[in-house]
PDB file of C-alpha atoms in Angstrom:
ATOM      1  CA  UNK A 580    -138.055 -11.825 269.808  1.00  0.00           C
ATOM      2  CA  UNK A 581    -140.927  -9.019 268.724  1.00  0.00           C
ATOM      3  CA  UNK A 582    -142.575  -9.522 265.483  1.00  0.00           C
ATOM      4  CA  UNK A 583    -141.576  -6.381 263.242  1.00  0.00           C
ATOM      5  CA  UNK A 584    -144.810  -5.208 262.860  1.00  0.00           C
ATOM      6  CA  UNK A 585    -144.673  -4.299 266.714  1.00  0.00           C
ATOM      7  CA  UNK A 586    -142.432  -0.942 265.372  1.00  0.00           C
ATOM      8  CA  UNK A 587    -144.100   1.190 263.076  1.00  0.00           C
ATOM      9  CA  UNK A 588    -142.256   1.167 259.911  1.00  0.00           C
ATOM     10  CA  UNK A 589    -141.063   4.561 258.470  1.00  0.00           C
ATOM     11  CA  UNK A 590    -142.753   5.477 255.545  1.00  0.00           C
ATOM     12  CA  UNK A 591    -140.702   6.838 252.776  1.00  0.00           C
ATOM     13  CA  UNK A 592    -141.525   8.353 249.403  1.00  0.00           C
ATOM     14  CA  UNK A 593    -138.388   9.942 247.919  1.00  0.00           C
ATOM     15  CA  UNK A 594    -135.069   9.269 250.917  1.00  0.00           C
ATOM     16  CA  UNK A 595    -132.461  11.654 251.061  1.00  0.00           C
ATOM     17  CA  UNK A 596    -129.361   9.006 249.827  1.00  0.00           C
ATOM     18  CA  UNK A 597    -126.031  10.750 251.617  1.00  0.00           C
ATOM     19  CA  UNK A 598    -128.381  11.311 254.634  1.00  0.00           C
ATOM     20  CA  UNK A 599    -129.364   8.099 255.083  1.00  0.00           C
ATOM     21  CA  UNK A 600    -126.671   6.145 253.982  1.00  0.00           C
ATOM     22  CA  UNK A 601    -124.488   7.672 257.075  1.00  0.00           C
ATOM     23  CA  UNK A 602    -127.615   6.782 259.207  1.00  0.00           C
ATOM     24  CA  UNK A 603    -127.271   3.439 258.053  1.00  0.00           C
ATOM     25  CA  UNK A 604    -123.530   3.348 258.514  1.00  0.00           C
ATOM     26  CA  UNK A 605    -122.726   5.093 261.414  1.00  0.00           C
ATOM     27  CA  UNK A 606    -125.828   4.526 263.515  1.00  0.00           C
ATOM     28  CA  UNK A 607    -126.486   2.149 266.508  1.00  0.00           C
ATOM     29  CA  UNK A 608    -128.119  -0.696 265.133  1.00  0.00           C
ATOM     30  CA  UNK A 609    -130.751  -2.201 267.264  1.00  0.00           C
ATOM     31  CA  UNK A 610    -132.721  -5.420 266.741  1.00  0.00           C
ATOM     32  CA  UNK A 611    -136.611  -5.400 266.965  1.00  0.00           C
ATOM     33  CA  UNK A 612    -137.860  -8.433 265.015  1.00  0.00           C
ATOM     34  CA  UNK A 613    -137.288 -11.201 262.079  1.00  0.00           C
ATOM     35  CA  UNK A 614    -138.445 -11.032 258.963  1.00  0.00           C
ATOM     36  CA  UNK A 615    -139.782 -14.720 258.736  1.00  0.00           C
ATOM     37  CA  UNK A 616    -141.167 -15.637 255.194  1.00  0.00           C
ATOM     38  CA  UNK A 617    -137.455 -14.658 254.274  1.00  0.00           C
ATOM     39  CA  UNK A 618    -135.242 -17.700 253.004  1.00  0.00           C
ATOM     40  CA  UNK A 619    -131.896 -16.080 254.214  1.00  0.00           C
ATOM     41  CA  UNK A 620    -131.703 -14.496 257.527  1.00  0.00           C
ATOM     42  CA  UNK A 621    -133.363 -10.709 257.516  1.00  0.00           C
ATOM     43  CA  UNK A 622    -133.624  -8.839 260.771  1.00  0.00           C
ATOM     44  CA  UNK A 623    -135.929  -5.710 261.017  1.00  0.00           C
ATOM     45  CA  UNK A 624    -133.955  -3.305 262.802  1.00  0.00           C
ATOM     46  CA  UNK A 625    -133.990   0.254 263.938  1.00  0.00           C
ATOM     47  CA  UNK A 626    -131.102   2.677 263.309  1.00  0.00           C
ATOM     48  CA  UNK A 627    -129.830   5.956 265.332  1.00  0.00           C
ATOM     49  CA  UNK A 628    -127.665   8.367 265.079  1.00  0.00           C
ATOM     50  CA  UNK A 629    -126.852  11.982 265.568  1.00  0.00           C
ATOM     51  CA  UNK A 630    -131.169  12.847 266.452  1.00  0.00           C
ATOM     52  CA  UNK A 631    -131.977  10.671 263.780  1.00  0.00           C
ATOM     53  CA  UNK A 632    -133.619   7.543 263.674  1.00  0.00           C
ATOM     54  CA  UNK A 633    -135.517   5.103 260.645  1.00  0.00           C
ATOM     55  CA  UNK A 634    -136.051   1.260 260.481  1.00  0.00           C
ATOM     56  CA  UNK A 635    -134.116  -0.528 258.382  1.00  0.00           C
ATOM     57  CA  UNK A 636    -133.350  -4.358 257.369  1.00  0.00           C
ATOM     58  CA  UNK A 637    -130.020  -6.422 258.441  1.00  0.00           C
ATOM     59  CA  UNK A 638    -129.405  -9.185 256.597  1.00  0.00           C
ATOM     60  CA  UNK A 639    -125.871 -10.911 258.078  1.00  0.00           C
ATOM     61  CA  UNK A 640    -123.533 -12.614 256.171  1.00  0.00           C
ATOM     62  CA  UNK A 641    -124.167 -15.188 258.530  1.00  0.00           C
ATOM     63  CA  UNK A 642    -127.275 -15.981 257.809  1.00  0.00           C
ATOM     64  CA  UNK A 643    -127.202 -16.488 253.895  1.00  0.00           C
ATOM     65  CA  UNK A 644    -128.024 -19.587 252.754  1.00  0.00           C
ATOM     66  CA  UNK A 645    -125.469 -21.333 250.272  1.00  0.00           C
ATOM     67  CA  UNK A 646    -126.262 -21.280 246.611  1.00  0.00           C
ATOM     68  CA  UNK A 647    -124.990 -23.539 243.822  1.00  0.00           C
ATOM     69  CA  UNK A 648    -124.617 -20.881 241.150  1.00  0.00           C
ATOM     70  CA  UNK A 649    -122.963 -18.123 243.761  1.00  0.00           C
ATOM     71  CA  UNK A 650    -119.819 -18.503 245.742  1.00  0.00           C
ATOM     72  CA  UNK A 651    -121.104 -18.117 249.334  1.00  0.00           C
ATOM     73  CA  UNK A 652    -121.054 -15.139 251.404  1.00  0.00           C
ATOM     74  CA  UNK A 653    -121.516 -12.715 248.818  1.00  0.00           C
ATOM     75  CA  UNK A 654    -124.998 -11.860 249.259  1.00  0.00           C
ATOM     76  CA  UNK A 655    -124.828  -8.826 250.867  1.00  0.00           C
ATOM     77  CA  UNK A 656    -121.900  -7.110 248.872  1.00  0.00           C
ATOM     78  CA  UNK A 657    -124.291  -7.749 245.417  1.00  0.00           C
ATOM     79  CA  UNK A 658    -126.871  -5.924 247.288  1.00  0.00           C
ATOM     80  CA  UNK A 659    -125.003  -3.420 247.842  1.00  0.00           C
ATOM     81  CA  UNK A 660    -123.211  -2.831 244.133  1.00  0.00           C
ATOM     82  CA  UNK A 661    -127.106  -2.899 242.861  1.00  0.00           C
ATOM     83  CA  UNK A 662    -127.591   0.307 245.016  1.00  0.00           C
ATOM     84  CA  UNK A 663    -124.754   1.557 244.162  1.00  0.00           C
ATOM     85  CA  UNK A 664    -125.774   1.037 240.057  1.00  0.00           C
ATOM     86  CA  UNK A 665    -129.247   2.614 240.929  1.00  0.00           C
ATOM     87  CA  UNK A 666    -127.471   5.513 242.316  1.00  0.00           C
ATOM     88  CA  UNK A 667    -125.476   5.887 239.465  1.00  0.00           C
ATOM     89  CA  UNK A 668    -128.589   5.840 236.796  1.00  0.00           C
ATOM     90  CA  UNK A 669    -130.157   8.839 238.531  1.00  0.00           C
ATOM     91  CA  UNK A 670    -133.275   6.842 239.208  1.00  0.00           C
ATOM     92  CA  UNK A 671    -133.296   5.608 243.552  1.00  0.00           C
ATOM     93  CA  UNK A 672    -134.612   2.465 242.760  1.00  0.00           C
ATOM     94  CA  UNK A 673    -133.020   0.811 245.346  1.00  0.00           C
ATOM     95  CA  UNK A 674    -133.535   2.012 249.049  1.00  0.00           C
ATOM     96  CA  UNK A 675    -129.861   3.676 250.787  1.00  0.00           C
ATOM     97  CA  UNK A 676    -127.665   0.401 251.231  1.00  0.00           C
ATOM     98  CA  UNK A 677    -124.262  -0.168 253.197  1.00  0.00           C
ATOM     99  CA  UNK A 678    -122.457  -2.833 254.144  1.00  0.00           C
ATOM    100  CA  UNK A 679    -121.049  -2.871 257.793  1.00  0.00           C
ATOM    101  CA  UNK A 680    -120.841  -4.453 260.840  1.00  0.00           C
ATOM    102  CA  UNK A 681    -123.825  -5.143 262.879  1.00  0.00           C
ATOM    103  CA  UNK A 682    -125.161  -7.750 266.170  1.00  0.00           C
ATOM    104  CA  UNK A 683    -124.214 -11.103 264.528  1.00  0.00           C
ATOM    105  CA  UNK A 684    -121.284  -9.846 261.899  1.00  0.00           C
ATOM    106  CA  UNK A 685    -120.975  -7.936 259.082  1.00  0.00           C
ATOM    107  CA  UNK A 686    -123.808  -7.610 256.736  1.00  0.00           C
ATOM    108  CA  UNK A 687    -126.549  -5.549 254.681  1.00  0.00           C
ATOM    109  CA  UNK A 688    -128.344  -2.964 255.916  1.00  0.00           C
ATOM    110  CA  UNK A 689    -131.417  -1.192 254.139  1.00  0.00           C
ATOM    111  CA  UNK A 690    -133.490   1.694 254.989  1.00  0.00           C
ATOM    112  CA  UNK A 691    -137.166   0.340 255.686  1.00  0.00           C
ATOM    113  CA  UNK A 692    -139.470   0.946 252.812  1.00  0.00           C
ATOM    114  CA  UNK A 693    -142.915   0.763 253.503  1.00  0.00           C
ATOM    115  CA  UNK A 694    -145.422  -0.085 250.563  1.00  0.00           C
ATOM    116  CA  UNK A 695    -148.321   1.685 249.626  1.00  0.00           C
ATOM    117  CA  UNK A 696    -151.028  -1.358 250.127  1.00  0.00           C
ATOM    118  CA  UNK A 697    -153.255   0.364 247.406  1.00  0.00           C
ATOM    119  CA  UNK A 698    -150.782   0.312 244.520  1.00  0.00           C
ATOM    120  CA  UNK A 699    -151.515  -2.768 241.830  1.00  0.00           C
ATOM    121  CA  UNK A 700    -148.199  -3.273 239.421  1.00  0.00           C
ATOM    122  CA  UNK A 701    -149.422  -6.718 238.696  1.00  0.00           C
ATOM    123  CA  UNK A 702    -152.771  -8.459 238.385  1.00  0.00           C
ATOM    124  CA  UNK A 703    -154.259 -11.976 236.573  1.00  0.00           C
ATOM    125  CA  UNK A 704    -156.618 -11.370 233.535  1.00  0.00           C
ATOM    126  CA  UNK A 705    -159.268 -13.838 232.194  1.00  0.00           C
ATOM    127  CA  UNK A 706    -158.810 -11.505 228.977  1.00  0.00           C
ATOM    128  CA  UNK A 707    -156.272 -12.857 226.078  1.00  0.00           C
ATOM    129  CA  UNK A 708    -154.627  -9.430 225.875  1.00  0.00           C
ATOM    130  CA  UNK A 709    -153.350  -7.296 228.563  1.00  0.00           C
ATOM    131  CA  UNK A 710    -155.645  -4.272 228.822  1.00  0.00           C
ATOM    132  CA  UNK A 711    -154.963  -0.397 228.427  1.00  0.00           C
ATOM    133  CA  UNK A 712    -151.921   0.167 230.926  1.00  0.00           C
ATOM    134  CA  UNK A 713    -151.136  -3.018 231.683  1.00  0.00           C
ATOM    135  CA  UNK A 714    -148.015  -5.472 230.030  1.00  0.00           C
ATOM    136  CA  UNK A 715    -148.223  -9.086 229.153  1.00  0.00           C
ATOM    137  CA  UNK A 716    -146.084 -11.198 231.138  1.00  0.00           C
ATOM    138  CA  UNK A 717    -147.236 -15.267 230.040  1.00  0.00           C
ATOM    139  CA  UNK A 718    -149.751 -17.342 231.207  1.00  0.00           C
ATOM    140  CA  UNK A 719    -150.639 -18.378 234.858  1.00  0.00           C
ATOM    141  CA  UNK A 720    -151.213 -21.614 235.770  1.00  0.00           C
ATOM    142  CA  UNK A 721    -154.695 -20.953 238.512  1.00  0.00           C
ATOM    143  CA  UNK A 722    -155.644 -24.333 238.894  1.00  0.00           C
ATOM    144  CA  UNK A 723    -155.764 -27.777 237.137  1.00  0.00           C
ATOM    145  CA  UNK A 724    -158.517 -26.643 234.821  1.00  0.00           C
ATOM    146  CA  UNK A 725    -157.962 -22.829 234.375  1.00  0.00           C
ATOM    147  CA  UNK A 726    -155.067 -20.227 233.232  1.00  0.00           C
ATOM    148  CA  UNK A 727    -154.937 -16.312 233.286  1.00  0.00           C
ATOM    149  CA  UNK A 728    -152.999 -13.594 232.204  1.00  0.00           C
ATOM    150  CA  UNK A 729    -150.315 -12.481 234.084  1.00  0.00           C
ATOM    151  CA  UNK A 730    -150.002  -8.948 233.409  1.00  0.00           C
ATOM    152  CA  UNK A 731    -148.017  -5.880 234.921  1.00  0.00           C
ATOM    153  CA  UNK A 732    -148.738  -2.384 234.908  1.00  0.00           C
ATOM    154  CA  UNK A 733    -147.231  -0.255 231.998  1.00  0.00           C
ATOM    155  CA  UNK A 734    -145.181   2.859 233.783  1.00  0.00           C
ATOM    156  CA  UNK A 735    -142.098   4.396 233.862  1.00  0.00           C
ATOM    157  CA  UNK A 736    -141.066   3.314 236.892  1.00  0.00           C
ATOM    158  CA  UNK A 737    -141.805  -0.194 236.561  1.00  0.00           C
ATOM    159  CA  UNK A 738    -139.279   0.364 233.219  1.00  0.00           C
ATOM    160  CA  UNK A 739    -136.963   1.843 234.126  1.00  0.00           C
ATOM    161  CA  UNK A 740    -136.755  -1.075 237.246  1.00  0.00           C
ATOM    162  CA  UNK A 741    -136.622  -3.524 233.857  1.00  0.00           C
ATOM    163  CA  UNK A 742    -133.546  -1.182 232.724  1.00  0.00           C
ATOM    164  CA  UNK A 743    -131.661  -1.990 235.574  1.00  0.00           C
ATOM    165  CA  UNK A 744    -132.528  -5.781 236.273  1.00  0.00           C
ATOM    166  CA  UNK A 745    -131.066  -6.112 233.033  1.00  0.00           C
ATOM    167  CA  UNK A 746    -128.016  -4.415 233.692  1.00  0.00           C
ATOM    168  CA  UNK A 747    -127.170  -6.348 237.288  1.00  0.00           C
ATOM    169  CA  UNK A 748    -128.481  -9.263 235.935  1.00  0.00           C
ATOM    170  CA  UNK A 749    -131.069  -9.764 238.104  1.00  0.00           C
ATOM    171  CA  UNK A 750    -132.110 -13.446 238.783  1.00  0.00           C
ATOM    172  CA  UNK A 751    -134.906 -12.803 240.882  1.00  0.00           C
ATOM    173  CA  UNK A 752    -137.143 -10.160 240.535  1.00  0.00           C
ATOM    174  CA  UNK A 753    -140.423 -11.016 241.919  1.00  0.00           C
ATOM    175  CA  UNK A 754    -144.050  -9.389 243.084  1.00  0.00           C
ATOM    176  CA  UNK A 755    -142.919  -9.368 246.747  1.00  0.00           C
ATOM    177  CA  UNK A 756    -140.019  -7.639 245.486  1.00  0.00           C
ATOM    178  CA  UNK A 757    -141.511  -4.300 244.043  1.00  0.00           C
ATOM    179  CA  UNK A 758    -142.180  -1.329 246.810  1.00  0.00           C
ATOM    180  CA  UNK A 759    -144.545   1.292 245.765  1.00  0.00           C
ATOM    181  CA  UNK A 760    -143.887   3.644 248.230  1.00  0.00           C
ATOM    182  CA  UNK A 761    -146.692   6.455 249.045  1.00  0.00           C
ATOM    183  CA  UNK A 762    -146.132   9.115 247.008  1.00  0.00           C
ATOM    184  CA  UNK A 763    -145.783   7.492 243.660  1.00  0.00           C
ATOM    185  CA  UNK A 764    -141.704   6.506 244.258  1.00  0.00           C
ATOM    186  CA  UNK A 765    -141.175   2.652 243.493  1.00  0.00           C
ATOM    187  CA  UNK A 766    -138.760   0.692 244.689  1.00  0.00           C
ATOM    188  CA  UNK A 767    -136.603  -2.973 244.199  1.00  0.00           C
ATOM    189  CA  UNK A 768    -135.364  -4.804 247.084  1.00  0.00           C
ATOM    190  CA  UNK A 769    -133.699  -8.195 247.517  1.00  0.00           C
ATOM    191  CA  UNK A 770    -130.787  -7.642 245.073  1.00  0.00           C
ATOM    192  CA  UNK A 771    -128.639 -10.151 246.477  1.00  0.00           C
ATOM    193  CA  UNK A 772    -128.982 -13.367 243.408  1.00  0.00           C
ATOM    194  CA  UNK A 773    -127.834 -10.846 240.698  1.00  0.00           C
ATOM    195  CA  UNK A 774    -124.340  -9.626 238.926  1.00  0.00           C
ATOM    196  CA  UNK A 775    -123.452 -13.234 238.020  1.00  0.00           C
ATOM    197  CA  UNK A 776    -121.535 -13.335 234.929  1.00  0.00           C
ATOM    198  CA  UNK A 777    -123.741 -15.706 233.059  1.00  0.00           C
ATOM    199  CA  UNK A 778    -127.302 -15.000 231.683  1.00  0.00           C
ATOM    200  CA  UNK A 779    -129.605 -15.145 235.037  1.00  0.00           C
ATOM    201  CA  UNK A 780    -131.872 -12.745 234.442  1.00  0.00           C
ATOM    202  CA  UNK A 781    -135.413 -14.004 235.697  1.00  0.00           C
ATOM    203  CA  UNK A 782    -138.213 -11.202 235.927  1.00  0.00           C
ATOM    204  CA  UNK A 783    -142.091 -10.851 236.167  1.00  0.00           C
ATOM    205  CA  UNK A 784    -141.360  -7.459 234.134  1.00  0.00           C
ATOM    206  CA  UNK A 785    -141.149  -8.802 230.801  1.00  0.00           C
ATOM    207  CA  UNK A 786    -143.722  -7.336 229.109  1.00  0.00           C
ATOM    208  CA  UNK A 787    -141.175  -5.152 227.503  1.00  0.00           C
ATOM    209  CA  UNK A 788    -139.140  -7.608 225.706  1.00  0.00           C
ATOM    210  CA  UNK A 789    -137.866  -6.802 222.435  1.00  0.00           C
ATOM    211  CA  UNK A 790    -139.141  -3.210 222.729  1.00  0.00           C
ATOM    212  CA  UNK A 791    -136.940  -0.564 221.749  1.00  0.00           C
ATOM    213  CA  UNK A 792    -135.793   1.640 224.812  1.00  0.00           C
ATOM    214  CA  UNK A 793    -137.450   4.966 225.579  1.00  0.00           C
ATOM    215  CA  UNK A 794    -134.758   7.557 225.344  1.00  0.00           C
ATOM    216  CA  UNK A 795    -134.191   7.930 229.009  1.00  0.00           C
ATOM    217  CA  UNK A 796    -133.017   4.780 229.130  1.00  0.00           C
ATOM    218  CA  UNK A 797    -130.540   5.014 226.556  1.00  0.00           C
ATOM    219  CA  UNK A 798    -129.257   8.159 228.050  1.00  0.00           C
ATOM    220  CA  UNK A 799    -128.647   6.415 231.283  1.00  0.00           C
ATOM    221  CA  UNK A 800    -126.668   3.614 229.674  1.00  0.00           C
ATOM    222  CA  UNK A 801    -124.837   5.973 227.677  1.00  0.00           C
ATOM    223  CA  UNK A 802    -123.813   7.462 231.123  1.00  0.00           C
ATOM    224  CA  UNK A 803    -123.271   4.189 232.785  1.00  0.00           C
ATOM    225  CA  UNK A 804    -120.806   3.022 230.254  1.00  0.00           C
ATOM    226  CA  UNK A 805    -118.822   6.072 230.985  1.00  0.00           C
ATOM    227  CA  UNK A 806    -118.997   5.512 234.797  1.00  0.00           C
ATOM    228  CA  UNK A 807    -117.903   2.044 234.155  1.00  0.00           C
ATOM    229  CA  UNK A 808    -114.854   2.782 232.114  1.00  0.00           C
ATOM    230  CA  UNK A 809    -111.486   1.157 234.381  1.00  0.00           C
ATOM    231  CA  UNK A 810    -110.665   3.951 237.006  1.00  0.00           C
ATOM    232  CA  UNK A 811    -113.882   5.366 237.044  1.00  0.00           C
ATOM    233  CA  UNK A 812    -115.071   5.981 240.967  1.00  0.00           C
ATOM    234  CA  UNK A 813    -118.172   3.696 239.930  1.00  0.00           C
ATOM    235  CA  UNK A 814    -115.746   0.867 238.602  1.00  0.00           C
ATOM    236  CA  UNK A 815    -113.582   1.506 241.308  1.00  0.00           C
ATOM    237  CA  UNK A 816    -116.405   1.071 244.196  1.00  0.00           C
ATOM    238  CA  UNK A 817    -117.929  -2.551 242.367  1.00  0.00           C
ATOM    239  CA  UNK A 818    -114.273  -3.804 242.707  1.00  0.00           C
ATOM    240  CA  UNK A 819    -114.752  -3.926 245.953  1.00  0.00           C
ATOM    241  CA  UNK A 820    -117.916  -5.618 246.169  1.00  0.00           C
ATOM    242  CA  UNK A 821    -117.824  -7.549 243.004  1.00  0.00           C
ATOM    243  CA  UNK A 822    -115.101  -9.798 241.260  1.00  0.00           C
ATOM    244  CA  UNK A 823    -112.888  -8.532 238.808  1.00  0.00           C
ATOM    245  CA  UNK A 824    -115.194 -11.013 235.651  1.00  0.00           C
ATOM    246  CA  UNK A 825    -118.005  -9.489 237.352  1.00  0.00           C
ATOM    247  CA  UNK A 826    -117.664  -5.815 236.731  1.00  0.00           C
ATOM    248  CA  UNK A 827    -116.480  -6.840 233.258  1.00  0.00           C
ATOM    249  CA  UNK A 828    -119.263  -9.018 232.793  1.00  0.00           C
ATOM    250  CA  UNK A 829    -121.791  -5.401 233.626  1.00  0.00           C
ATOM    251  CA  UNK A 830    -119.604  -3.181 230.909  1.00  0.00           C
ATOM    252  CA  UNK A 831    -120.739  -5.922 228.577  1.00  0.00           C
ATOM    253  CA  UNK A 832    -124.460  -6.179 229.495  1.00  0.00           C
ATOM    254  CA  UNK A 833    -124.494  -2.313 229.247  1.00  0.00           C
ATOM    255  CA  UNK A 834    -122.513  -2.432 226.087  1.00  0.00           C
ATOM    256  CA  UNK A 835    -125.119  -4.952 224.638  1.00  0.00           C
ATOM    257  CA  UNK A 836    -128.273  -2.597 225.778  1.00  0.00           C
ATOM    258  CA  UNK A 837    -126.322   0.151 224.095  1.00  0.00           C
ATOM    259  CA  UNK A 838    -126.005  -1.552 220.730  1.00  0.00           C
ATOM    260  CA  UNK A 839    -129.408  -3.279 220.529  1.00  0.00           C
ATOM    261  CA  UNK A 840    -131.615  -0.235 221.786  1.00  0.00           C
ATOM    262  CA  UNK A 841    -134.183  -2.734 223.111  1.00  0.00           C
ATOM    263  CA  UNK A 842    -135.268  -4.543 226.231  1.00  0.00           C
ATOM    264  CA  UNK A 843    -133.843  -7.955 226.280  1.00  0.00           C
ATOM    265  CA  UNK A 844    -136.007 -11.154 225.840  1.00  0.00           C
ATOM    266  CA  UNK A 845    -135.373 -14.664 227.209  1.00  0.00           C
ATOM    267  CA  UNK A 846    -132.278 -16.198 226.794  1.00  0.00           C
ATOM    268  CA  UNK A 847    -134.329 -19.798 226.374  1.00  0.00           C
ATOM    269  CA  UNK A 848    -131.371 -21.171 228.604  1.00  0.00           C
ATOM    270  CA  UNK A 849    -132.529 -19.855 231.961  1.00  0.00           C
ATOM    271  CA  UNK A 850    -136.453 -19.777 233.245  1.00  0.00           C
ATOM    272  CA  UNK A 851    -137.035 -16.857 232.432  1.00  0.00           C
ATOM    273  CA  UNK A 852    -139.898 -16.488 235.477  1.00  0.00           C
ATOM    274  CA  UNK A 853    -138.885 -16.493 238.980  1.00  0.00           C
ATOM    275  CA  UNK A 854    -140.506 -19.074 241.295  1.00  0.00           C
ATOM    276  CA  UNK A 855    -142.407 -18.559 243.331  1.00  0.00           C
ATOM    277  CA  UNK A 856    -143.145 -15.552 241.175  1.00  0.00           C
ATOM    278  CA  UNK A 857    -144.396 -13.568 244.106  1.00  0.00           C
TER     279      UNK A 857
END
């Protein structure tokens, strides 16, 4: 099989969603590589339909690893209700998602984000503060003799991404897992460990905590908790993906944002940074 770096990923700053969702959906879905580093199964693929054509990422049902904290093969419908959340806060922070059938069974498929190598959203400091535009995350461990600063840029985008790993309770948001894309867009992937109805959330984007919200944020909660409401087409959809705890369990995260106006902090029950943390 080709290594994916034979096809020339698509580079995308700002995808059209409806577009590229029925690309995703309704395309042929072709093969071209293996992502390998990856601990569940994820195919780079490329996907056609109607004149149209992008590379995307498969990830089968099949190929997900069992986890003790998540009933198995549900992977790829929690990636899909976290697009379907980002879509709903107005922001795209996760790249057009679907669920369908594909080669080896049904699964996730992703539009293909390529990152802009140039971007730095986080970085190790000798310092003991994190400088101008940058957040403190904790100490780093470098060697046996020597720590650092692990810090992470201080933008909006990189918030608002905090915003909604808090909502979908996401357990593993690490370096590999942020996409600036050219043009300034950022982007999450790998939402699969999230929407568990315990406190999970594990992040390299603390350096928020405890903050009070900027009031974008609290405008897109406010509109979240009305999309969530029973009967809602947003509550409706994560029914389908999620269990029925589960979508009560993300009306109660949001209501909790909503009350406390302020990023959350560590639980202290859960490590609160992912591992490894890129």
């Amino acid at each position: 099989m080709p290594a994916p770096e034979r096809i020339p990923p698509r580079s995308m700053s700002s995808p059209e969603s409806p577009r590229d969702t029925e690309l995703l959906a309704r395309g042929e879905l072709t093969v071209r590589g293996r992502v390998r580093e990856a601990s569940n199964a994820v195919l780079y693929c490329s996907v056609a339909h109607e004149g149209r054509e992008a590379a995307c990422v498969y990830k089968p049902v099949a190929g997900e690893q069992p986890l003790w904290d998540f009933p198995d093969g549900t992977l790829a419908q929690r990636e899909v209700a976290a697009y379907e959340i980002s879509e709903a806060t107005g922001w795209g922070l996760v790249p057009p998602t679907v669920l369908r059938d594909g080669p080896y069974g049904e699964g996730m498929v992703q539009l293909w984000i390529e990152a802009d190598p140039g971007a730095r959203l986080l970085a190790l400091t000798e310092d003991e503060e994190a400088g101008e535009g940058w957040k403190a995350v904790g100490p780093a461990q470098i060697d046996e003799d020597r720590t650092a600063l692990l810090v992470h840029a201080d933008t909006p985008e990189l918030r608002r991404l905090a915003v909604l790993d808090a909502v979908i309770n996401n357990g593993d948001r690490k370096g590999g897992h942020l996409l600036p894309a050219p043009g300034g867009h950022l982007y999450g992937i790998d939402h699969g460990v999230t929407f568990h109805v315990e406190d999970k959330l594990r992040t390299l984007l603390w350096g928020w905590a405890g903050e009070e919200l900027p009031a974008e944020a609290a405008a897109v909660l406010d509109s979240l908790d009305r999309s969530l409401a029973p009967g809602a087409p947003l509550a409706t959809r994560l029914a389908e993906l999620l269990t029925g705890a589960e979508v009560t369990a993300v009306r109660a995260r949001v209501e909790a944002l909503r009350a406390t106006g302020r990023h959350p902090e560590p639980s202290g029950q859960w490590p609160s940074i992912p591992w490894p943390p890129v």
